[in-house]
Every structure is written in C-alpha cells, then in structure tokens.
Coordinates of C-alpha atoms in Angstrom, one line a residue:
Chain A
M1 CA 2.1 -2.8 -14.4
K2 CA 0.6 0.5 -15.5
D3 CA -1.9 3.1 -14.3
C4 CA -4.5 2.9 -17.1
L5 CA -7.8 4.4 -18.1
G6 CA -10.5 1.9 -18.8
T7 CA -13.8 2.5 -20.5
V8 CA -16.9 0.9 -19.1
I9 CA -18.6 -1.4 -21.6
S10 CA -21.3 -2.7 -19.3
N11 CA -21.9 -2.9 -15.6
E12 CA -24.7 -5.2 -14.5
F13 CA -26.3 -6.9 -11.5
L14 CA -25.5 -10.7 -11.5
S15 CA -27.3 -12.2 -8.5
D16 CA -27.5 -11.9 -4.8
R17 CA -25.0 -9.1 -4.0
Y18 CA -22.8 -9.7 -7.0
Y19 CA -22.2 -7.4 -10.0
L20 CA -20.2 -7.8 -13.2
I21 CA -18.3 -4.9 -14.8
R22 CA -16.8 -5.2 -18.3
L23 CA -14.1 -2.7 -19.4
K24 CA -12.2 -1.9 -22.5
C25 CA -8.6 -1.6 -21.6
D26 CA -6.2 -3.0 -24.1
E27 CA -3.0 -2.6 -22.0
I28 CA -4.4 -4.7 -19.1
A29 CA -6.4 -7.2 -21.2
S30 CA -3.4 -8.0 -23.3
T31 CA -1.0 -8.6 -20.4
I32 CA -3.0 -9.9 -17.4
K33 CA -2.8 -13.5 -16.4
E34 CA -5.0 -15.9 -14.4
G35 CA -5.0 -15.0 -10.7
Q36 CA -3.7 -11.4 -11.1
F37 CA -5.6 -8.4 -10.0
V38 CA -6.0 -4.7 -10.5
L39 CA -6.5 -1.7 -8.2
F40 CA -9.7 0.1 -9.1
R41 CA -10.2 3.8 -8.2
C42 CA -13.9 4.0 -7.2
S43 CA -14.1 7.7 -6.5
D44 CA -12.4 10.9 -7.6
G45 CA -12.6 12.3 -4.0
N46 CA -11.2 11.4 -0.7
D47 CA -14.0 9.1 0.6
P48 CA -13.5 6.3 0.0
L49 CA -9.8 7.1 -0.2
L50 CA -8.0 3.9 -1.2
R51 CA -8.4 1.9 -4.4
R52 CA -10.0 -1.5 -4.3
P53 CA -8.4 -4.7 -5.5
F54 CA -10.3 -7.0 -7.9
S55 CA -9.1 -10.2 -9.5
V56 CA -9.6 -10.7 -13.2
Y57 CA -12.8 -12.7 -13.7
R58 CA -12.5 -13.1 -17.5
Y59 CA -10.3 -11.4 -20.1
F60 CA -10.4 -11.1 -23.9
P61 CA -7.1 -10.0 -25.4
Q62 CA -8.5 -10.0 -28.9
S63 CA -11.1 -7.3 -28.1
G64 CA -9.0 -5.7 -25.3
E65 CA -11.8 -6.3 -22.8
I66 CA -11.7 -7.5 -19.3
E67 CA -14.3 -8.4 -16.7
F68 CA -14.4 -8.1 -12.9
A69 CA -17.1 -9.8 -10.8
Y70 CA -17.5 -7.8 -7.6
L71 CA -19.4 -8.1 -4.4
L72 CA -21.4 -5.1 -3.2
K73 CA -19.8 -4.6 0.2
G74 CA -19.2 -1.0 1.2
R75 CA -18.9 2.6 -0.1
G76 CA -16.3 1.7 -2.8
T77 CA -18.3 -1.0 -4.4
E78 CA -21.5 0.9 -4.0
L79 CA -20.0 3.7 -6.1
M80 CA -18.8 1.1 -8.6
T81 CA -22.4 -0.1 -9.2
R82 CA -23.2 3.4 -10.4
L83 CA -20.7 3.3 -13.3
K84 CA -22.3 3.5 -16.7
Q85 CA -21.4 2.6 -20.2
G86 CA -18.7 5.0 -21.5
D87 CA -17.5 6.1 -18.0
K88 CA -13.7 6.2 -17.5
V89 CA -12.1 4.4 -14.6
E90 CA -8.5 4.5 -13.4
I91 CA -7.1 1.0 -13.0
L92 CA -3.6 0.0 -11.9
G93 CA -2.4 -3.3 -13.1
P94 CA -1.8 -6.1 -13.8
L95 CA -0.7 -6.7 -10.2
G96 CA 0.7 -9.7 -8.2
N97 CA 1.7 -13.1 -9.3
Y98 CA -0.5 -15.6 -11.1
F99 CA -1.7 -19.2 -11.3
E100 CA 0.3 -21.6 -13.4
I101 CA -0.6 -25.1 -14.5
G102 CA 2.3 -27.6 -14.6
E103 CA 3.4 -29.0 -17.9
S104 CA 2.7 -32.6 -17.0
T105 CA -0.7 -31.8 -15.4
T106 CA -3.7 -33.4 -17.2
G107 CA -6.4 -32.1 -14.9
I108 CA -7.0 -29.5 -12.2
A109 CA -9.6 -28.6 -9.6
V110 CA -10.5 -25.0 -8.6
L111 CA -12.3 -24.3 -5.3
G112 CA -13.9 -20.9 -5.0
R113 CA -16.1 -19.5 -2.2
G114 CA -18.1 -16.3 -2.5
V115 CA -16.2 -13.6 -4.2
G116 CA -13.2 -15.9 -4.2
I117 CA -14.8 -17.6 -7.2
A118 CA -13.9 -14.5 -9.2
S119 CA -10.2 -15.3 -8.7
V120 CA -10.2 -18.9 -9.7
A121 CA -13.0 -19.2 -12.4
V122 CA -10.7 -17.9 -15.1
L123 CA -8.2 -20.6 -14.4
A124 CA -10.8 -23.4 -14.6
E125 CA -11.9 -21.9 -17.9
K126 CA -8.4 -21.8 -19.3
A127 CA -7.8 -25.4 -18.3
A128 CA -11.0 -26.6 -20.0
K129 CA -10.1 -24.7 -23.1
E130 CA -6.7 -26.4 -23.2
N131 CA -8.5 -29.7 -23.0
L132 CA -7.5 -30.5 -19.5
Y133 CA -10.0 -32.1 -17.1
S134 CA -11.2 -29.1 -15.1
L135 CA -13.4 -29.4 -12.0
A136 CA -14.8 -26.2 -10.5
I137 CA -16.3 -26.5 -7.0
L138 CA -18.1 -23.2 -6.4
S139 CA -19.6 -22.4 -3.0
G140 CA -21.5 -19.5 -1.5
R141 CA -24.0 -18.7 1.2
N142 CA -27.0 -19.0 -1.1
P143 CA -27.6 -20.2 -4.7
G144 CA -27.3 -16.6 -6.0
S145 CA -23.9 -16.1 -4.6
V146 CA -22.5 -19.0 -6.6
I147 CA -21.4 -17.1 -9.7
G148 CA -19.8 -18.4 -12.9
K149 CA -21.5 -21.7 -13.2
D150 CA -22.9 -21.0 -16.7
F151 CA -19.8 -19.9 -18.5
L152 CA -17.7 -22.5 -16.9
T153 CA -20.1 -25.3 -17.9
E154 CA -20.1 -23.9 -21.4
A155 CA -16.3 -23.9 -21.4
G156 CA -16.4 -27.6 -20.6
C157 CA -15.7 -27.7 -16.9
E158 CA -17.3 -30.1 -14.5
V159 CA -19.1 -27.6 -12.3
V160 CA -20.3 -28.4 -8.8
G161 CA -22.3 -25.5 -7.2
L162 CA -22.8 -25.7 -3.4
N163 CA -24.5 -23.3 -1.0
D164 CA -25.1 -23.0 2.8
E165 CA -28.8 -22.2 2.5
E166 CA -29.5 -25.6 1.0
G167 CA -27.0 -27.3 3.2
T168 CA -24.8 -28.6 0.4
S169 CA -21.6 -26.7 1.1
G170 CA -20.3 -28.9 3.9
I171 CA -16.5 -29.6 3.8
D172 CA -16.9 -33.4 4.0
G173 CA -18.9 -33.4 0.7
I174 CA -16.2 -31.4 -1.0
R175 CA -13.6 -33.7 0.4
D176 CA -15.5 -36.7 -1.0
I177 CA -15.7 -35.2 -4.5
L178 CA -12.0 -34.2 -4.6
T179 CA -10.9 -37.6 -3.2
D180 CA -12.9 -39.4 -5.8
R181 CA -11.4 -37.4 -8.7
I182 CA -7.9 -37.6 -7.3
E183 CA -8.0 -41.3 -6.9
K184 CA -9.3 -41.7 -10.4
G185 CA -6.2 -39.9 -11.5
L186 CA -8.1 -37.0 -13.0
I187 CA -6.4 -34.1 -11.1
Q188 CA -2.9 -33.3 -10.1
Q189 CA -3.3 -29.7 -9.0
I190 CA -5.8 -27.8 -6.9
Y191 CA -6.3 -24.0 -6.7
S192 CA -8.4 -22.4 -4.0
C193 CA -9.6 -18.9 -3.0
G194 CA -12.1 -17.4 -0.6
S195 CA -12.3 -19.8 2.3
N196 CA -9.8 -20.8 5.0
R197 CA -11.7 -24.0 5.6
M198 CA -11.4 -25.0 2.0
G199 CA -7.7 -24.0 2.0
K200 CA -7.1 -26.3 4.9
L201 CA -8.8 -29.1 3.0
V202 CA -6.7 -28.5 0.0
K203 CA -3.6 -28.5 2.2
D204 CA -4.6 -31.9 3.7
L205 CA -5.3 -33.5 0.4
S206 CA -2.2 -32.1 -1.3
I207 CA 0.0 -33.6 1.4
K208 CA -1.8 -36.9 1.4
Y209 CA -1.7 -37.3 -2.4
N210 CA 1.4 -35.2 -3.1
L211 CA -0.4 -32.6 -5.2
D212 CA 1.2 -29.2 -6.3
S213 CA -1.6 -26.9 -5.0
Y214 CA -2.0 -23.2 -4.6
I215 CA -4.1 -20.7 -2.6
S216 CA -4.9 -17.2 -3.5
F217 CA -5.5 -14.7 -0.7
E218 CA -7.8 -11.7 -0.4
E219 CA -6.6 -8.8 1.8
H220 CA -7.3 -5.2 2.5
M221 CA -4.7 -3.3 0.5
A222 CA -3.3 0.2 0.2
C223 CA -0.6 0.5 -2.4
G224 CA -1.1 -2.9 -4.2
I225 CA 2.5 -3.0 -5.4
G226 CA 4.5 -4.1 -2.4
V227 CA 5.5 -0.7 -1.0
C228 CA 3.4 -0.3 2.1
K229 CA 3.6 -3.8 3.5
G230 CA 0.0 -3.4 4.7
C231 CA -1.5 -6.6 3.3
T232 CA 0.8 -9.3 4.7
C233 CA 0.1 -13.0 5.5
M234 CA 2.3 -15.3 7.5
T235 CA 4.4 -17.8 5.6
K236 CA 7.1 -20.2 6.5
D237 CA 9.6 -17.4 5.6
G238 CA 7.9 -14.8 7.7
Y239 CA 5.4 -12.1 6.6
K240 CA 4.9 -11.8 2.9
T241 CA 2.9 -9.2 1.0
V242 CA -0.3 -10.5 -0.5
C243 CA -0.2 -7.9 -3.3
H244 CA 3.4 -8.4 -4.4
D245 CA 4.7 -11.7 -3.2
G246 CA 1.2 -13.1 -3.8
P247 CA -1.8 -13.2 -4.1
V248 CA -1.0 -16.8 -5.1
F249 CA 1.0 -18.9 -2.6
G250 CA 2.0 -22.6 -2.6
I251 CA -0.3 -24.4 -0.3
G252 CA 2.6 -25.6 1.8
E253 CA 4.1 -22.1 2.2
V254 CA 1.4 -20.5 4.2
D255 CA -0.2 -20.6 7.6
L256 CA -3.9 -21.5 7.4
Chain B
M1 CA 9.5 34.2 -15.7
I2 CA 10.1 30.6 -14.5
P3 CA 9.9 30.6 -10.7
N4 CA 12.7 29.3 -8.7
T5 CA 11.4 26.1 -7.0
K6 CA 14.8 25.1 -5.6
V7 CA 15.1 24.3 -1.9
Q8 CA 18.2 23.7 0.1
I9 CA 18.5 21.9 3.4
R10 CA 22.2 21.9 4.4
N11 CA 23.9 19.9 1.7
I12 CA 20.6 18.6 0.1
L13 CA 19.9 20.6 -3.1
M14 CA 16.4 19.9 -4.2
N15 CA 15.0 21.1 -7.6
N16 CA 11.6 21.4 -6.1
P17 CA 10.0 21.1 -2.6
V18 CA 8.3 17.7 -3.1
M19 CA 9.4 14.4 -1.7
P20 CA 7.7 11.3 -0.5
A21 CA 6.8 10.6 3.2
S22 CA 8.5 7.6 4.8
G23 CA 6.7 4.3 4.3
T24 CA 4.9 5.3 1.2
F25 CA 7.6 5.1 -1.4
G26 CA 9.6 2.3 -2.8
I27 CA 11.6 1.1 -5.8
E28 CA 8.4 -0.8 -7.0
M29 CA 7.1 2.7 -8.0
S30 CA 9.9 3.5 -10.4
N31 CA 7.9 2.8 -13.5
L32 CA 4.9 4.8 -12.2
V33 CA 6.6 8.0 -11.2
D34 CA 9.8 9.6 -12.5
F35 CA 12.2 9.6 -9.6
N36 CA 14.4 12.1 -11.3
K37 CA 11.7 14.7 -11.2
L38 CA 11.3 14.5 -7.4
G39 CA 12.8 17.1 -5.0
A40 CA 14.2 14.1 -3.1
M41 CA 13.7 10.4 -2.7
L42 CA 12.9 8.9 0.7
P43 CA 12.5 5.1 1.0
K44 CA 10.8 3.3 3.8
S45 CA 12.3 3.6 7.3
I46 CA 14.9 1.1 8.2
T47 CA 16.0 -0.2 11.5
F48 CA 19.4 -1.5 12.7
N49 CA 18.2 -5.1 13.1
P50 CA 15.7 -6.7 10.7
K51 CA 12.1 -6.3 11.9
E52 CA 9.3 -8.7 11.1
G53 CA 6.6 -6.1 11.5
N54 CA 3.2 -6.3 13.3
P55 CA 0.7 -9.1 13.1
P56 CA -2.2 -8.5 10.6
R57 CA -4.5 -6.8 10.2
R58 CA -2.2 -3.9 9.4
I59 CA -4.3 -1.3 7.6
M60 CA -7.8 -0.1 7.5
E61 CA -9.5 2.7 5.6
T62 CA -11.2 5.4 7.6
P63 CA -13.3 8.4 6.4
S64 CA -10.8 10.4 4.2
G65 CA -7.9 8.6 5.7
M66 CA -6.3 5.3 6.7
L67 CA -5.0 3.6 9.8
N68 CA -1.7 1.6 9.7
A69 CA 0.2 -0.5 12.1
V70 CA 2.8 -2.0 9.8
G71 CA 5.6 -1.9 12.3
I72 CA 8.5 -0.9 10.0
Q73 CA 8.8 -4.4 8.4
N74 CA 12.3 -4.3 6.9
K75 CA 15.5 -6.4 6.6
G76 CA 17.7 -4.1 8.6
I77 CA 20.3 -1.5 7.6
H78 CA 23.0 -3.9 6.5
H79 CA 20.7 -5.7 4.0
F80 CA 19.5 -2.2 2.9
L81 CA 23.1 -1.0 2.2
Q82 CA 24.1 -4.2 0.5
H83 CA 21.1 -5.1 -1.6
E84 CA 18.6 -2.2 -1.8
I85 CA 20.1 1.3 -1.8
H86 CA 21.9 1.0 -5.1
E87 CA 18.5 0.9 -6.9
F88 CA 17.9 4.4 -5.6
E89 CA 21.4 5.6 -6.2
K90 CA 20.8 5.2 -10.0
F91 CA 18.6 8.3 -9.9
T92 CA 19.8 11.9 -9.9
S93 CA 17.5 13.2 -7.1
P94 CA 18.9 13.6 -3.6
L95 CA 18.5 10.5 -1.4
I96 CA 17.3 10.9 2.1
I97 CA 17.3 7.7 4.3
S98 CA 14.8 7.4 7.1
I99 CA 16.0 5.5 10.1
S100 CA 14.2 4.4 13.2
G101 CA 16.0 3.2 16.4
Y102 CA 15.1 1.8 19.7
S103 CA 18.1 3.2 21.5
R104 CA 20.7 5.9 21.2
E105 CA 23.3 3.3 20.2
E106 CA 21.2 2.0 17.3
F107 CA 20.7 5.6 16.0
I108 CA 24.4 6.3 16.3
E109 CA 25.5 3.1 14.5
M110 CA 23.1 3.7 11.7
V111 CA 24.1 7.4 11.2
K112 CA 27.8 6.3 11.1
L113 CA 27.0 3.7 8.3
L114 CA 24.9 6.3 6.3
D115 CA 27.6 9.0 6.7
A116 CA 30.1 6.7 5.1
R117 CA 27.8 6.0 2.1
E118 CA 28.5 8.4 -0.7
G119 CA 25.0 8.1 -2.3
V120 CA 23.2 9.3 0.8
D121 CA 22.5 13.0 1.0
G122 CA 20.5 13.2 4.1
I123 CA 19.2 11.3 7.1
E124 CA 15.7 11.5 8.5
L125 CA 15.4 10.4 12.1
N126 CA 12.1 8.8 12.9
I127 CA 12.0 9.5 16.6
S128 CA 8.4 8.4 17.0
C129 CA 9.3 4.9 17.9
P130 CA 9.5 3.8 21.6
N131 CA 12.8 4.4 23.4
L132 CA 13.3 1.0 25.1
A133 CA 15.7 2.4 27.6
V134 CA 13.1 4.6 29.2
G135 CA 10.2 2.2 29.1
G136 CA 8.7 2.7 25.8
E137 CA 7.9 6.4 25.5
S138 CA 9.1 7.6 22.2
F139 CA 12.1 10.0 21.9
G140 CA 10.0 12.4 20.1
M141 CA 7.5 12.8 22.9
D142 CA 10.0 14.4 25.3
P143 CA 12.1 17.6 24.5
V144 CA 15.1 16.4 26.6
A145 CA 15.2 13.0 24.8
T146 CA 14.8 14.7 21.5
Y147 CA 17.7 17.1 22.2
D148 CA 19.9 14.3 23.4
I149 CA 19.4 12.0 20.4
L150 CA 20.0 14.9 18.0
R151 CA 23.2 15.9 19.9
A152 CA 24.3 12.3 19.9
V153 CA 24.0 11.7 16.2
R154 CA 25.1 15.2 15.1
R155 CA 28.7 14.4 16.1
Y156 CA 28.9 11.6 13.5
T157 CA 27.8 13.3 10.3
D158 CA 28.0 16.5 8.3
K159 CA 25.1 15.4 6.2
A160 CA 21.7 16.9 6.6
I161 CA 19.7 15.6 9.6
I162 CA 16.0 15.9 9.5
A163 CA 14.0 15.1 12.7
K164 CA 10.5 13.7 12.0
L165 CA 8.2 14.8 14.7
T166 CA 5.2 13.1 16.1
P167 CA 2.0 15.0 16.6
N168 CA 1.1 12.9 19.7
V169 CA 2.5 15.6 22.1
G170 CA 1.1 18.5 24.1
D171 CA 3.2 21.3 22.5
I172 CA 5.0 20.3 19.4
T173 CA 7.0 23.6 19.3
L174 CA 9.0 22.5 22.4
I175 CA 10.0 19.3 20.6
A176 CA 10.9 21.2 17.4
K177 CA 13.0 23.7 19.3
A178 CA 14.8 20.9 21.2
A179 CA 15.6 19.2 17.8
Q180 CA 17.0 22.5 16.5
E181 CA 19.1 23.1 19.5
G182 CA 20.4 19.5 19.4
G183 CA 21.6 20.1 15.8
A184 CA 18.8 19.2 13.4
D185 CA 19.1 20.9 10.0
S186 CA 15.3 20.5 9.5
V187 CA 12.2 19.1 11.1
S188 CA 9.5 17.2 9.2
L189 CA 6.0 17.1 10.6
I190 CA 3.6 15.5 11.2
N191 CA 4.1 11.8 11.6
T192 CA 0.8 9.8 11.9
V193 CA -1.7 10.5 14.6
T194 CA -2.1 7.6 17.1
A195 CA -5.5 6.2 16.7
M196 CA -7.6 3.0 16.8
A197 CA -10.8 1.3 15.6
I198 CA -12.9 -1.5 17.0
D199 CA -15.1 -4.1 15.3
I200 CA -18.4 -3.8 17.3
R201 CA -19.5 -7.3 16.3
T202 CA -16.5 -9.0 17.8
R203 CA -15.6 -6.1 20.2
K204 CA -12.0 -6.7 19.1
P205 CA -9.6 -4.0 17.8
I206 CA -9.4 -4.0 14.0
L207 CA -5.6 -3.7 13.9
G208 CA -3.4 -6.5 15.0
N209 CA -1.3 -4.0 17.0
I210 CA -4.5 -2.6 18.6
T211 CA -3.5 1.0 17.9
G212 CA -2.1 2.5 14.7
G213 CA -1.3 5.7 12.9
L214 CA -3.9 7.8 11.2
S215 CA -2.8 9.4 7.9
G216 CA -4.5 11.0 4.8
P217 CA -6.7 14.0 4.2
A218 CA -8.4 13.5 7.6
I219 CA -5.3 14.8 9.4
K220 CA -4.4 17.7 7.1
P221 CA -5.9 20.6 9.1
L222 CA -4.1 19.3 12.2
A223 CA -0.9 19.1 10.3
V224 CA -1.2 22.6 8.8
R225 CA -1.8 24.1 12.3
M226 CA 1.3 22.3 13.7
V227 CA 3.5 23.3 10.8
W228 CA 2.4 26.9 11.2
E229 CA 3.2 26.8 14.9
V230 CA 6.6 25.1 14.4
A231 CA 7.6 27.4 11.6
N232 CA 7.0 30.4 13.9
A233 CA 9.1 28.7 16.6
V234 CA 12.3 27.6 14.8
T235 CA 14.7 29.0 12.3
I236 CA 15.6 25.8 10.5
P237 CA 13.5 24.7 7.4
V238 CA 10.3 22.9 8.1
I239 CA 9.0 20.1 6.0
G240 CA 5.2 19.9 6.0
V241 CA 3.5 16.5 5.8
G242 CA 0.0 15.2 6.5
G243 CA -2.8 14.4 4.1
I244 CA -1.4 16.2 1.0
M245 CA -3.5 14.9 -1.9
N246 CA -2.8 17.6 -4.5
A247 CA -0.8 20.8 -5.3
N248 CA -3.3 23.0 -3.4
D249 CA -2.7 21.1 -0.2
A250 CA 1.0 21.3 -0.7
I251 CA 0.8 25.1 -1.3
E252 CA -1.3 25.5 1.9
F253 CA 1.6 23.9 3.9
I254 CA 4.2 26.2 2.3
I255 CA 2.1 29.3 3.0
A256 CA 1.8 28.1 6.6
G257 CA 5.6 28.1 6.8
A258 CA 6.9 24.9 5.2
S259 CA 10.0 25.0 3.0
A260 CA 9.2 21.6 1.5
V261 CA 6.5 19.0 1.7
Q262 CA 6.2 15.2 1.9
V263 CA 3.5 13.3 0.1
G264 CA 2.4 10.1 1.8
T265 CA -0.9 8.3 1.6
A266 CA -1.7 10.0 -1.8
N267 CA 1.1 7.9 -3.4
F268 CA -1.1 4.8 -2.7
V269 CA -4.1 6.4 -4.5
I270 CA -2.3 7.9 -7.5
P271 CA 1.3 6.7 -7.8
S272 CA 2.3 9.6 -10.1
I273 CA 0.8 12.3 -7.9
M274 CA 4.1 13.9 -6.8
E275 CA 4.8 14.9 -10.5
D276 CA 1.4 16.6 -10.6
I277 CA 2.0 18.4 -7.3
I278 CA 5.4 19.7 -8.5
Q279 CA 3.8 21.1 -11.7
G280 CA 0.9 22.6 -9.7
I281 CA 3.2 24.4 -7.3
E282 CA 5.1 25.9 -10.2
K283 CA 1.9 27.0 -11.9
Y284 CA 0.6 28.6 -8.7
M285 CA 3.9 30.5 -8.3
V286 CA 3.6 31.9 -11.8
D287 CA -0.1 32.8 -11.4
Y288 CA 0.4 34.5 -8.0
N289 CA 3.7 36.0 -8.9
F290 CA 6.0 34.3 -6.5
G291 CA 9.7 34.2 -7.6
S292 CA 10.9 31.6 -5.2
I293 CA 9.8 29.0 -2.6
K294 CA 11.5 31.2 0.0
E295 CA 9.0 34.1 -0.9
L296 CA 6.0 31.8 -0.7
S297 CA 7.1 30.0 2.5
G298 CA 5.4 31.5 5.5
S299 CA 3.6 34.1 3.4
I300 CA 0.4 33.5 5.4
I301 CA -1.5 36.7 6.2
T302 CA -3.0 36.4 9.7
G303 CA -3.8 40.0 10.8
N304 CA -3.5 40.9 14.4
S305 CA -6.0 38.9 16.4
V306 CA -5.4 35.3 17.1
N307 CA -8.0 33.9 19.4
T308 CA -6.7 30.9 21.2
C309 CA -10.2 29.7 22.2
N310 CA -12.5 28.4 19.5

C-alpha cells in the first residue's frame, strides 16, 4: 500500500450516472488484485474532505494502467467527472483483501448490482481468461446502469443483464439461473457485491449446495487502512472493518 | 540558524511539537509516515475491558469535517500491552497512551499498568467518556470530577499525564484549571464537538449512535479560541487540537498559546501530513525569526480591547 500519484489517461461518461476513469499508475496497476480498492482524493481543499473508495474495475499491469467505474453520487464524484487527460490524482492503494478462486474450482458466478458491478467484473473477466466457466449476473435499476456487459462478453463470460425498469431483476429469476448452473455442475463458487438481497440469495444457495462463496461490502470510509474503525460490518466474530478485514468476507461469516 | 523545535512535557522530550490525535493513528500507517520523525506517537484510546464499539453507521462526512461515533472499539488494555504496544515501542519517538475509563477504578488500574511499562512515556486521559457512577455525565464536563480523577491517578505515576478536554462545556477554562490543580502535566484540547445529522427521507439519525463527534477543519476556529482561553488560564503546557490540516493551522494554535499540537482527521486525508507540518513549522520559525517553540507559543498580539460581544 502506497500513496501514489496517478495520471489521468481518460475520463468518460459510460451510461446512466456511470463514468469510467483510466489512470496511469504503475505502482498500483502492478500490485492490485481483484476485489481490492483505492482511496481517491477528489479535491485539494477541505470540501469534500475525505477520500473516496473505488474498487478496481480493470487493470493492465503491462501498461501500468488501471480503470475505475464510478457512480456520480455527490460532491466528490462530481469533482471527479471534471478530471481531464494529464491531470494528476492522489490515490492510496491497493487496499483491503481480495477475491480468490479455489484451485479445484472449474467455474464461478459473479453477482453485481449497480456500482457493485465495478467490484466483481474484474474477477469474472479473470476467470474467463483462465478458461473457467464464468457467469456474470449484472443488475441495475435501468438498462444504462448495467455496466460491463461488453467487455465481459468479449472476455468469454456468460453475461446476464437484468434491470428493474424492464422488470427482469427479480430475485427468483436470479435464483433459477444460479440453481440451473449449480446443478449442471458448472459453478462451485459465487461472488457478490452491491445488494443485500442478492447476498442473502448467495448465502442460501451456498449453504444448500455447499459452495465456497464470498461477498464484498461497500461502506463509507475515512482512513481506508483499518485505523479509524469507521467502516465496520457485523460478523460472527464481532465488528470487523470493511477497509482492512474486508472488503471481501466469506458469505458464512457476515450478518446479512 | 536552525530553530529549536523541541518541546518538553514533564518527562516527555519531543523533537518537535507534532503528534497524532487519539483515534486517528495506528500501526497500519507505519509505511506511510515516518514514526521516528514525529514529536510523539499516540495510538487509539484503549479501555480497561474490551469494547465492541457502536453499531454502524459510524462515520459521515460533513462540510469541511466529519462526524464519528466509533465508540472506542478496542480489545482492552491487557490485549494492548501483550500484543500491540511492542509495535510502537520499536520506534524512537516518545509514546503516549490514551486511556478512557468509565469509573475512577478503571482509570487507576490502567494508569498503574502503564506506569509499570517501560516503553510508555506519557498517559493521556480521555475524560470525555461518561462516568457511569454519576449517571453518564462525562468526567470532563464537571470541574470537581475532573479534579478528582486527576488527583486519583496522579498518585500512581510519575510519568506525564495529559488531560484531554471536551469542548462540550460552558467554560473550558474551569475544567483546565481543575485538571492542573489535580496534578495534570498538560491539557490537550479540544476533543470532538458533540453533533448529529438526520436523514430527511427516513427521518432517522444517520449515525447508529444517534449523536457523534464533529472533527476536521469545521471546528478549527472554535478550537483556536478555546486553546487561547485555556493558555491564558493555566501554567501547564497546552496541546492544541482541532481541524489542523497543514502547518499554517498548527502555527495558528501555537501562536494562540499551544506548546504542541495534535493532528487528527487530516491523517485520514493525507497519511504523511504530520511530516509536512513538522517541516512547515520549522520553516515558519526560520522565516519569522523564532528561535524556539517557547518564543512562538502564545506570541499572539491582541492589543487592549477585547469585546466579548460579537
């Protein structure tokens, strides 16, 4: 973990309220792992004061480049949308633990909802590139908020895009798809981010079918490195920090 | 000429006046800031028994500040002494341990344990927590309770004792004087300002604990005023804290009368900021021709008229 200066390569509107920023930052691009995040300093001044956490969306160790997909939500992300090619940004990272795929695993599913897609997409891509079966169930409130479909399809994932507006994102539909793939023996692990409802579904299915599954949490953070204990979640061992003990937790460890 | 930035508080010999504020500094930062360059190290407050902390949500950002209601989540003093403190003892800077108690007995027991530990140079008493024996009002909100707790712990150590004062009082100088009379070697102020925020869509408080403590640049002018008042009321060294983001902010506190400063929320924004602040203070002393912190401390020029009404 280091406090680094990144250089903006591009910063563009994706769809709905989503943006994609690409940075050159060798130190982070060469060390970050799937599911880890960085703290982004959005302003030089005191308002907004705190840095913002963003999960790695894609990374390219060869070129030293890294991408973050972000949701325009408040002052910090509003300032981020104004960054231009060549601008310098302070980023602290890589932070937190990461997703791992078991050695005997032949296939995985990732479930991402909204900006939570940004945390799990990179894992689906990695699995597909390693020739594992990789199912990406991506959900959002409207078609534009389901990001990542194109590059995951290209990487070889089976991509299922769902949204509330068209009434396709119901939890029963997701359960049916997952149950089908599990019973066909295609997936042994599920990774989820961005929805408590989906997290509960993953927990149910993981207990029923004995799957080794994980959930990644999103929380408001201050320090991002485990000092302030501001971003905790309840686990079977008491409160744990999302930034330092997480953001990835075993699905059986946490209260959902 | 290189200015003398050394500061002494009883047995604590600091190379410069900059230390972290409790709750914002931990061993996790040791590869982001050089602990050996700090005036002192001051890890998160510990309590006698382990504390689970408050239910989420624990923090929220506010304009130029943040609210927190972490609730001193920690594993208790015995765990700290057995498994955590040695990580800090590896560094050369003085080590000050912040303790928080819910009774006189808890404070005494903790001071005894810290007095016996060679690596500990000083003890900061966080007296902003509720005193359960008197129904929850904090020790630090009452001059008599403040005096009593300082008197009680003073008997058990010759190490430096710093009383951390809450701003949530009518006249903070009364509390500061009570701490001095009780035997404190220094007072640090201000702790966070009690505050709250409400989500208007749900009409629920945003913090799990309902209220929390406000910190950051938003409270700095309040803190500077209180440090100035207290520095004029006591003879022991004052440690200024509240919203320091850079060297200029730290210098402002020292001019107001502080002998040292604590940096809190800024550590979350720029983990190496204390090193910059140390350098900035030294540069200011050179530029403005101050030979020592003692000269700079309390060098405010107020003139004669102080109008108490705004």
